[in-house]
Short mmCIF file of C-alpha atoms in Angstrom, two decimals:
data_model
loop_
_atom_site.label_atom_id
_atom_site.label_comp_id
_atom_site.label_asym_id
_atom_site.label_seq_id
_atom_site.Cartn_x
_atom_site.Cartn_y
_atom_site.Cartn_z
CA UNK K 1 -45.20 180.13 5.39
CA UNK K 2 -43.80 181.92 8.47
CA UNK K 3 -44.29 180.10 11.64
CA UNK K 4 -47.04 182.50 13.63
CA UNK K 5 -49.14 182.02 10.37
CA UNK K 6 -48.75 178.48 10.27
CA UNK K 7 -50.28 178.60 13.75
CA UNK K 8 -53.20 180.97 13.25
CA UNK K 9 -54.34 178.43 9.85
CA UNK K 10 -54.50 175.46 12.28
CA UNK K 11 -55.81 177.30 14.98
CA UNK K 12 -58.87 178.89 12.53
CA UNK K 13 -59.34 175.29 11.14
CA UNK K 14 -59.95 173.77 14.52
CA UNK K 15 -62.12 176.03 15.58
CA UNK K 16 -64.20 175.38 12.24
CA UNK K 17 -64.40 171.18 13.23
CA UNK K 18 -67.12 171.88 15.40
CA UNK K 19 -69.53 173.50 13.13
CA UNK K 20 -68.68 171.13 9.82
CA UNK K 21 -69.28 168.44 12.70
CA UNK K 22 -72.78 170.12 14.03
CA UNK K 23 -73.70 170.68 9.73
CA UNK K 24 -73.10 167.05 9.39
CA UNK K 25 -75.13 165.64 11.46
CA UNK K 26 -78.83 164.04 10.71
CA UNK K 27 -81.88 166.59 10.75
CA UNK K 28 -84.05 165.29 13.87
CA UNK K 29 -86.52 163.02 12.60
CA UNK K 30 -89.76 163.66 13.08
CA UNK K 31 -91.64 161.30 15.67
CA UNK K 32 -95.50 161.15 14.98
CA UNK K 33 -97.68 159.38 18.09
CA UNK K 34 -100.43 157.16 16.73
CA UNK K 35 -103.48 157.08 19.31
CA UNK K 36 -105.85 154.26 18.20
CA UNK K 37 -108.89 154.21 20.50
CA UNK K 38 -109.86 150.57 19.12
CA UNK K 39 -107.66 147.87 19.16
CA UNK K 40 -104.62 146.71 16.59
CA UNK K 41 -107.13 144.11 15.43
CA UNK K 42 -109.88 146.97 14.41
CA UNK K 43 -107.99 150.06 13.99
CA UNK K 44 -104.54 148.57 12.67
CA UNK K 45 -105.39 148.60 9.14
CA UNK K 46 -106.42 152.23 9.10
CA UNK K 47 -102.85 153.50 11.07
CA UNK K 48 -101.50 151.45 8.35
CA UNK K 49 -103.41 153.12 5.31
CA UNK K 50 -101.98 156.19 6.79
CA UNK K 51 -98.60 155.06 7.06
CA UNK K 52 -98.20 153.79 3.43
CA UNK K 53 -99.35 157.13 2.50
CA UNK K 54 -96.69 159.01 4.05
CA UNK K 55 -94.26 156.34 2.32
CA UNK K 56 -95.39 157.85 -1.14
CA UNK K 57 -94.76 161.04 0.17
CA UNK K 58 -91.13 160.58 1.47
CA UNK K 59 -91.54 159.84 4.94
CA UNK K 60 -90.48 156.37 5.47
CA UNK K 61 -90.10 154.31 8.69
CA UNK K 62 -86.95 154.59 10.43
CA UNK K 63 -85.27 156.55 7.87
CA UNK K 64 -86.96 159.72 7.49
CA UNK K 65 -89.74 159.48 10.23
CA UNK K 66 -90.90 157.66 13.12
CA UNK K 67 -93.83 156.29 14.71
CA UNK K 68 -95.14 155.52 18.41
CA UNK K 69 -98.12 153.07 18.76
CA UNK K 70 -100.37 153.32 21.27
CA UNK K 71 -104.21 151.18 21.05
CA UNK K 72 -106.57 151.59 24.19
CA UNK K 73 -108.79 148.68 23.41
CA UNK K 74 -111.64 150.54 23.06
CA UNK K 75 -110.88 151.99 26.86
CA UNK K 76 -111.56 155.73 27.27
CA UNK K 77 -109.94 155.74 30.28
CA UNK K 78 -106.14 154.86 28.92
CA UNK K 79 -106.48 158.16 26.43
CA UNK K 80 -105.16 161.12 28.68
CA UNK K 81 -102.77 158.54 30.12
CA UNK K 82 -101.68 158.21 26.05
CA UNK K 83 -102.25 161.54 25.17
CA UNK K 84 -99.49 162.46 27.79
CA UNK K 85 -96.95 159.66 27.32
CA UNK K 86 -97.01 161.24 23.93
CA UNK K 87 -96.45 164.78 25.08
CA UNK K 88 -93.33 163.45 27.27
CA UNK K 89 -91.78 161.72 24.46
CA UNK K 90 -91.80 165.71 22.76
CA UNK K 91 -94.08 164.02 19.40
CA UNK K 92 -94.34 166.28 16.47
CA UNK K 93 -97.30 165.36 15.77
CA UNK K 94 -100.45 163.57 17.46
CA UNK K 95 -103.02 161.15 15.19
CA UNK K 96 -106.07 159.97 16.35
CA UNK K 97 -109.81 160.06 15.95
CA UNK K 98 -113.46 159.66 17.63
CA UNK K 99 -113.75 160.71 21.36
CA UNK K 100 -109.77 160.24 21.91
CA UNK K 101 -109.29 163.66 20.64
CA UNK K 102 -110.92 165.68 23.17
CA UNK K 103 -108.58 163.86 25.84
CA UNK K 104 -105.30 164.60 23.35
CA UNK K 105 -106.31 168.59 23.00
CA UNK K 106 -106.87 169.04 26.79
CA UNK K 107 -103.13 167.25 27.40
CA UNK K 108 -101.86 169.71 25.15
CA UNK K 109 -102.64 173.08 23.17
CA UNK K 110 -98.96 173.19 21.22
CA UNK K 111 -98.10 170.01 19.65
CA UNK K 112 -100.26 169.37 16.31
CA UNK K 113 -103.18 167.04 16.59
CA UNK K 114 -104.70 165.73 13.59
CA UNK K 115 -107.74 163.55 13.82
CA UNK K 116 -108.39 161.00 11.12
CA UNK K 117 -112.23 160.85 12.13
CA UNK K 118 -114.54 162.89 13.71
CA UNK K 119 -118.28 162.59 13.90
CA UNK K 120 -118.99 166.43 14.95
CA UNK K 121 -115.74 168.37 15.14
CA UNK K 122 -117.21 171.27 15.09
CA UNK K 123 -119.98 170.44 17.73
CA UNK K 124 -117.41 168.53 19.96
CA UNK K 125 -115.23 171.67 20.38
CA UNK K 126 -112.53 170.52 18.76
CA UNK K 127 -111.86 172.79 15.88
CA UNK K 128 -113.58 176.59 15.93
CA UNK K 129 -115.21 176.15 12.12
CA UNK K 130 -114.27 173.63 8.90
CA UNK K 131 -112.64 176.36 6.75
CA UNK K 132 -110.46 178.07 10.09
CA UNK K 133 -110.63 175.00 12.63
CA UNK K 134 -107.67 177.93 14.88
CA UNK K 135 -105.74 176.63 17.21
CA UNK K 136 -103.37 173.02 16.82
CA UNK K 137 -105.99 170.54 15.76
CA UNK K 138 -107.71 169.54 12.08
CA UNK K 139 -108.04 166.82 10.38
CA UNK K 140 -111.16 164.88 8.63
CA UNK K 141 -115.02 164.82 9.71
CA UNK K 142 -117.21 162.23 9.16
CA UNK K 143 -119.42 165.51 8.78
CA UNK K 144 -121.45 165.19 5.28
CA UNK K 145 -125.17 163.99 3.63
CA UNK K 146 -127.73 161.69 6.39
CA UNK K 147 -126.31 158.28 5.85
CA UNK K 148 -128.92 156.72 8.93
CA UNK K 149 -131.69 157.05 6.51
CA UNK K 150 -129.56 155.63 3.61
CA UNK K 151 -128.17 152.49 5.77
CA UNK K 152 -132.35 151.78 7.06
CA UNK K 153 -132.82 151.41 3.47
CA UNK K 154 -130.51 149.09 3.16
CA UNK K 155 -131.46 146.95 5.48
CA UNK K 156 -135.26 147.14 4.82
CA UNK K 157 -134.27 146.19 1.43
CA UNK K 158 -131.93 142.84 2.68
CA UNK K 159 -135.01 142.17 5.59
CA UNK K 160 -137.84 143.12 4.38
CA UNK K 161 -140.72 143.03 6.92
CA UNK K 162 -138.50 143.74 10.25
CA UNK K 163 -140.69 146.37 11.64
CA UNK K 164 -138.66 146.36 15.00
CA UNK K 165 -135.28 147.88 15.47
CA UNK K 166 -132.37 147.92 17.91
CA UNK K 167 -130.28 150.69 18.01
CA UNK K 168 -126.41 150.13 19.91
CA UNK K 169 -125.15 153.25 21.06
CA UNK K 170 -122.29 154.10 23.35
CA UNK K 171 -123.95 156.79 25.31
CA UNK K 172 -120.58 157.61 27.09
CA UNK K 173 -119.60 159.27 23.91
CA UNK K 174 -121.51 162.68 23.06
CA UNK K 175 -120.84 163.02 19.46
CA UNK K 176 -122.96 159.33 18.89
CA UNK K 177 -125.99 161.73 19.55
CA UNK K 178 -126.19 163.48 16.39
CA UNK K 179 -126.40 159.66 14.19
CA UNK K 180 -129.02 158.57 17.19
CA UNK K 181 -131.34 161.66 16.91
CA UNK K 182 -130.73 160.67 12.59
CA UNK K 183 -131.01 157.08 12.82
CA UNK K 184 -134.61 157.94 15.34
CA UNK K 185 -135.73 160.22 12.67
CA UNK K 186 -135.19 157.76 9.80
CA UNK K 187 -137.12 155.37 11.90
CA UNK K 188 -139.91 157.02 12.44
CA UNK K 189 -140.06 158.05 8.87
CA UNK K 190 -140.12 154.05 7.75
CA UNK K 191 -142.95 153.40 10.12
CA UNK K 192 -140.60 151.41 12.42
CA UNK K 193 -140.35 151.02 16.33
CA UNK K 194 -137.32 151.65 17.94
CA UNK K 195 -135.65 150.76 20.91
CA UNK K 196 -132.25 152.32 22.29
CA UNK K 197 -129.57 150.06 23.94
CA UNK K 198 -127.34 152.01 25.89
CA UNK K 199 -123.93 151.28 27.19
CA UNK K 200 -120.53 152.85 28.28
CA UNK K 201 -118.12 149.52 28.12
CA UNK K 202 -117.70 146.67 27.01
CA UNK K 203 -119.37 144.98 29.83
CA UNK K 204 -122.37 146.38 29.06
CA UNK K 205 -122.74 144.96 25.70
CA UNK K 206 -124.20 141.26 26.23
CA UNK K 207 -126.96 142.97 28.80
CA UNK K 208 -128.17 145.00 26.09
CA UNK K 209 -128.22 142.55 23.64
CA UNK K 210 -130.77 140.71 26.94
CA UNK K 211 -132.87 143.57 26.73
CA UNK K 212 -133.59 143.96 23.10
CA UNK K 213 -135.11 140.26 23.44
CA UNK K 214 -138.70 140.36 22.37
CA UNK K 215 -138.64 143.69 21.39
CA UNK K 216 -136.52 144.05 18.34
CA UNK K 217 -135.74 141.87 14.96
CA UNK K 218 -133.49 144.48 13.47
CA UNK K 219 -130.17 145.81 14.56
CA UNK K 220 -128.35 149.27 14.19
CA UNK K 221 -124.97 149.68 15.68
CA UNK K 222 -123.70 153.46 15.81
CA UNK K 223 -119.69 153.24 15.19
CA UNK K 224 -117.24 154.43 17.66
CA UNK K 225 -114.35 153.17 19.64
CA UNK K 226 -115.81 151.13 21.74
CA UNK K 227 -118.21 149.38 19.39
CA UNK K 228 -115.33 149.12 17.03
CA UNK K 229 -112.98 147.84 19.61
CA UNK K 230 -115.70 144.87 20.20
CA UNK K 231 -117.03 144.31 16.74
CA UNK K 232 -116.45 140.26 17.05
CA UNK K 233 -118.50 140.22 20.32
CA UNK K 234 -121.47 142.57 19.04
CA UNK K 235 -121.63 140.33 15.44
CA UNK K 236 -121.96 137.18 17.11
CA UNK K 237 -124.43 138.07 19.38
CA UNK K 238 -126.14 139.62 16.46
CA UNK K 239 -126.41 136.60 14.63
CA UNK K 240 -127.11 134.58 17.64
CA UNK K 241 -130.27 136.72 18.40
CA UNK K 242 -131.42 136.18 14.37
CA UNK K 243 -130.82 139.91 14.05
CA UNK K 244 -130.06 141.68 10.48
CA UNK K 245 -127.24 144.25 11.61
CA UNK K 246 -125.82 147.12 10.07
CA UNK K 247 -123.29 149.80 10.65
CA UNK K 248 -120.44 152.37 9.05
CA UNK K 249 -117.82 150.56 9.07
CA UNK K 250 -115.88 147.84 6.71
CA UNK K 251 -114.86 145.67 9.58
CA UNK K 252 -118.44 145.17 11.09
CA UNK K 253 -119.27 143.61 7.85
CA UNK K 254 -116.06 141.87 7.27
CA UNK K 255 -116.47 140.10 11.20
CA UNK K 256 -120.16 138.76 10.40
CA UNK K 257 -122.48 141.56 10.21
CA UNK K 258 -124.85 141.63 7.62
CA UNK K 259 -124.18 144.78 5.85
CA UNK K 260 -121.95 148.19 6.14
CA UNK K 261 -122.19 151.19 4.57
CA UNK K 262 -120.26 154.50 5.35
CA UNK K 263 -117.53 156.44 4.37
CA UNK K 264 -114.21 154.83 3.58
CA UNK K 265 -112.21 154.73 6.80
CA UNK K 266 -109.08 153.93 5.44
CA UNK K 267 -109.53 156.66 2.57
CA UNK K 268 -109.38 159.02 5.40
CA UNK K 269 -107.05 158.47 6.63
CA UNK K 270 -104.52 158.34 3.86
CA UNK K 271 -106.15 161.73 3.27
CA UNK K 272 -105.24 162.77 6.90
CA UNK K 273 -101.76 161.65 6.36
CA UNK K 274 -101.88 164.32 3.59
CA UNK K 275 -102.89 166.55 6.44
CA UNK K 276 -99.41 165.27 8.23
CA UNK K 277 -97.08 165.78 5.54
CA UNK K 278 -98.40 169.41 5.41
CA UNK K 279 -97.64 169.78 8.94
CA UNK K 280 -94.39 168.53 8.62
CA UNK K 281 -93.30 170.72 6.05
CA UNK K 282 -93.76 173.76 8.12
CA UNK K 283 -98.26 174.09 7.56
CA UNK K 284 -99.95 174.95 11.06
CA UNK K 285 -103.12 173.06 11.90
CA UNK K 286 -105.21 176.19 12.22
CA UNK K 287 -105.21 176.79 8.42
CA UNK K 288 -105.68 174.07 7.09
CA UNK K 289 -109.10 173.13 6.54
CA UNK K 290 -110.94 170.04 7.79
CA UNK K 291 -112.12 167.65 5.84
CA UNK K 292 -115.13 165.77 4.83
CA UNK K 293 -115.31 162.10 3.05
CA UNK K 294 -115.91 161.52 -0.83
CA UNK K 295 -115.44 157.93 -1.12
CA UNK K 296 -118.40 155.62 0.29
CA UNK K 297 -118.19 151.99 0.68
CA UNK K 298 -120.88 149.20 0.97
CA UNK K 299 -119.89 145.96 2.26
CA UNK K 300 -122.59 142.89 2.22
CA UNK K 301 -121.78 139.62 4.06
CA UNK K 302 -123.37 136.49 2.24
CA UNK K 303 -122.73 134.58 4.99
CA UNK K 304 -124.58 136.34 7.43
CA UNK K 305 -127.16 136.66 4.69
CA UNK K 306 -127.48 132.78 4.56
CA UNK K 307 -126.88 132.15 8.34
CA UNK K 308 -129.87 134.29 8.64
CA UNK K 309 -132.13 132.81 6.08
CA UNK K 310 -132.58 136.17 3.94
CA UNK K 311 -132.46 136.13 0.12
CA UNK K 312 -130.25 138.76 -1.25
CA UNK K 313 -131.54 140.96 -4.01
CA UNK K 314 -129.05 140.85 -7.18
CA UNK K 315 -129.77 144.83 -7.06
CA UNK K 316 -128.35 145.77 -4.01
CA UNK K 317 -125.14 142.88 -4.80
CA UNK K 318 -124.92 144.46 -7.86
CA UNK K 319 -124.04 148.05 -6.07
CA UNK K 320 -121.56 146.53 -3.67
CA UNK K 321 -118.55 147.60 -3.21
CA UNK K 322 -117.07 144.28 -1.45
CA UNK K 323 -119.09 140.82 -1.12
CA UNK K 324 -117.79 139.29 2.19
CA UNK K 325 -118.25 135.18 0.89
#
C-alpha cells in the first residue's frame, strides 16, 4: 500500500472512533418520579405493586429504569414543591394519584403524568373525557357503580341497630364531594342521621372525632391522602369512641378498622404501570384511555369486631376477601 493511502485509511478510521464510541454507549434510562401523597407506611405498598409490574415487563431497577421517591405525608402543601423537583430532575414520566395531580399538571403540561387513582378525573379537570383524556395526563379512575350505598350495607349488616352516622371527610379536597353527596344519599335512603366532620389536616382530626360525641355510633371515613396518610390515628380513635368504621381502602381495615370495601388499590396500580410501559415505548398520554377498576376487595377485621362487642355474621365472613385476625 503506497504511503498517501496508508494515511487516508488511518485518517478515515479515526474519524469513525467517535461515532462507534457515541453507538456504544447505554440508551438513557428512563427516570420515572413517584409522587405519593400519603406516607411510605400507607402508600408504599401500592408504588411497590407498580414497580414489580414494570419488572415483568422489562423495566427493572437500576438496570433498565429508574425511580425517584417522593411521600408528602399526607401534606398538600409539599406537592407543587414535588411536582417541580421532579420537573428539574427532566423525569420521563410523573406517577401519582388523588388531589396531587392537579398540583403535578399545573407544574407541567409536557412531561407524562399518569395517575394511579382518581376519584373524578373527569370532573377535576384533569383529563378532557375517559376514551380521549388530550393533553399529557391518564391513568385509572376510581370512576365506576355507587359503592357508599354498598359499604352502608355492610356495616348495617356487622352493627345492626346504629341509626347514627359519622361521616370523615377532608373538605380541602373537592373530588371527596361526589362520595359525600353518595354516602348522604345512601343515608337517607337507610333511614339514618348523619352528621359531617370536616377537616383540612391532620390537626383537625381528634376535634372532629370531639364533635361527633353524642351524636353518632357509626363511622364513615371518605379515602384520600390525608385520611390515608393518618389511618393509625383515625382507627384508634374509632375504636376508642365504640364506633363501627368503614372505608375503601385495605389498609384502614388492616390498621383496626372494622371493615373495608373498595376497589383494589394495588390492582391499579399495577394496571397503571401498564399505562407506563406504554408511555415508555413511544404511546402519548392523550390516547390512551383512562381506566376504571374491575377487581373489588372486602377486608373485615375480627379484632375490631370483638374489641367492639359485635357478632360477625358467617355470611358476610364467608364473602371476604381477607379476614384481618
Amino acid at each position: 500500500m503506497r504511503r498517501r493511502d496508508f494515511i487516508k485509511v488511518i485518517v478515515g478510521s479515526a474519524a469513525a472512533w467517535p461515532l462507534v464510541a457515541r453507538a456504544q454507549q447505554p440508551a438513557k434510562r428512563p427516570l420515572i418520579g413517584m409522587l405519593a401523597p400519603g406516607t411510605r407506611a400507607s402508600n408504599g405498598q401500592w408504588y411497590a405493586a407498580l414497580v414489580d409490574r414494570l419488572r415483568e415487563l422489562g423495566w427493572i431497577e437500576g438496570r433498565t429504569v429508574a425511580f425517584e421517591y417522593r411521600f408528602a405525608e399526607g401534606r398538600p402543601e409539599r406537592f407543587a414543591e414535588i411536582a417541580t423537583e421532579f420537573v428539574n430532575s427532566n423525569v420521563d414520566v410523573i406517577v401519582t394519584g388523588g388531589n396531587a395531580v392537579s398540583a403535578v399538571r399545573q407544574a407541567t403540561s409536557t412531561i407524562p403524568i399518569v395517575f394511579a387513582l382518581a376519584v373524578d378525573p373527569v370532573g377535576s379537570g384533569f383529563v378532557n373525557s375517559l376514551s380521549r383524556p388530550g393533553g399529557n395526563v391518564t391513568g385509572l379512575s376510581l370512576q365506576g357503580p355507587d359503592l357508599a350505598g354498598k359499604r352502608l350495607e355492610l356495616l348495617r349488616e356487622l352493627a345492626p341497630g346504629r341509626r347514627r352516622l359519622a361521616i370523615l371527610v377532608n373538605v380541602g379536597y373537592p373530588a371527596t364531594r361526589e362520595e359525600l353527596a353518595q354516602v348522604q344519599t345512601a343515608a337517607r335512603a337507610l333511614g339514618l342521621e348523619f352528621a359531617v366532620l370536616e377537616i383540612r389536616r391532620a390537626e383537625d382530626i381528634a376535634p372532629a372525632f370531639d364533635g361527633a360525641k353524642g351524636r353518632a355510633d357509626a363511622l364513615y371515613v371518605i379515602g384520600d391522602a390525608l385520611t390515608t396518610a393518618n389511618v393509625v390515628l383515625i382507627t384508634k380513635l374509632a375504636l376508642d369512641a365504640g364506633l363501627p368504621a368503614i372505608s375503601s381502602y385495605r389498609e384502614f381495615a388492616v390498621s383496626g378498622g372494622l371493615i373495608a370495601y373498595g376497589p383494589s388499590v394495588p390492582a391499579l396500580f399495577q394496571r397503571a404501570a401498564d399505562v407506563v410501559d406504554k408511555i415508555l415505548r413511544g404511546a402519548k398520554p392523550a390516547d390512551i384511555p383512562v381506566q376504571q377498576p374491575t377487581k373489588f376487595d372486602l377486608v373485615i377485621n375480627l379484632k375490631s369486631v370483638k374489641a367492639l362487642g359485635l357478632t360477625m355474621p358467617q355470611t358476610l365472613l364467608a364473602t371476604a376477601d381477607e379476614v384481618i385476625e
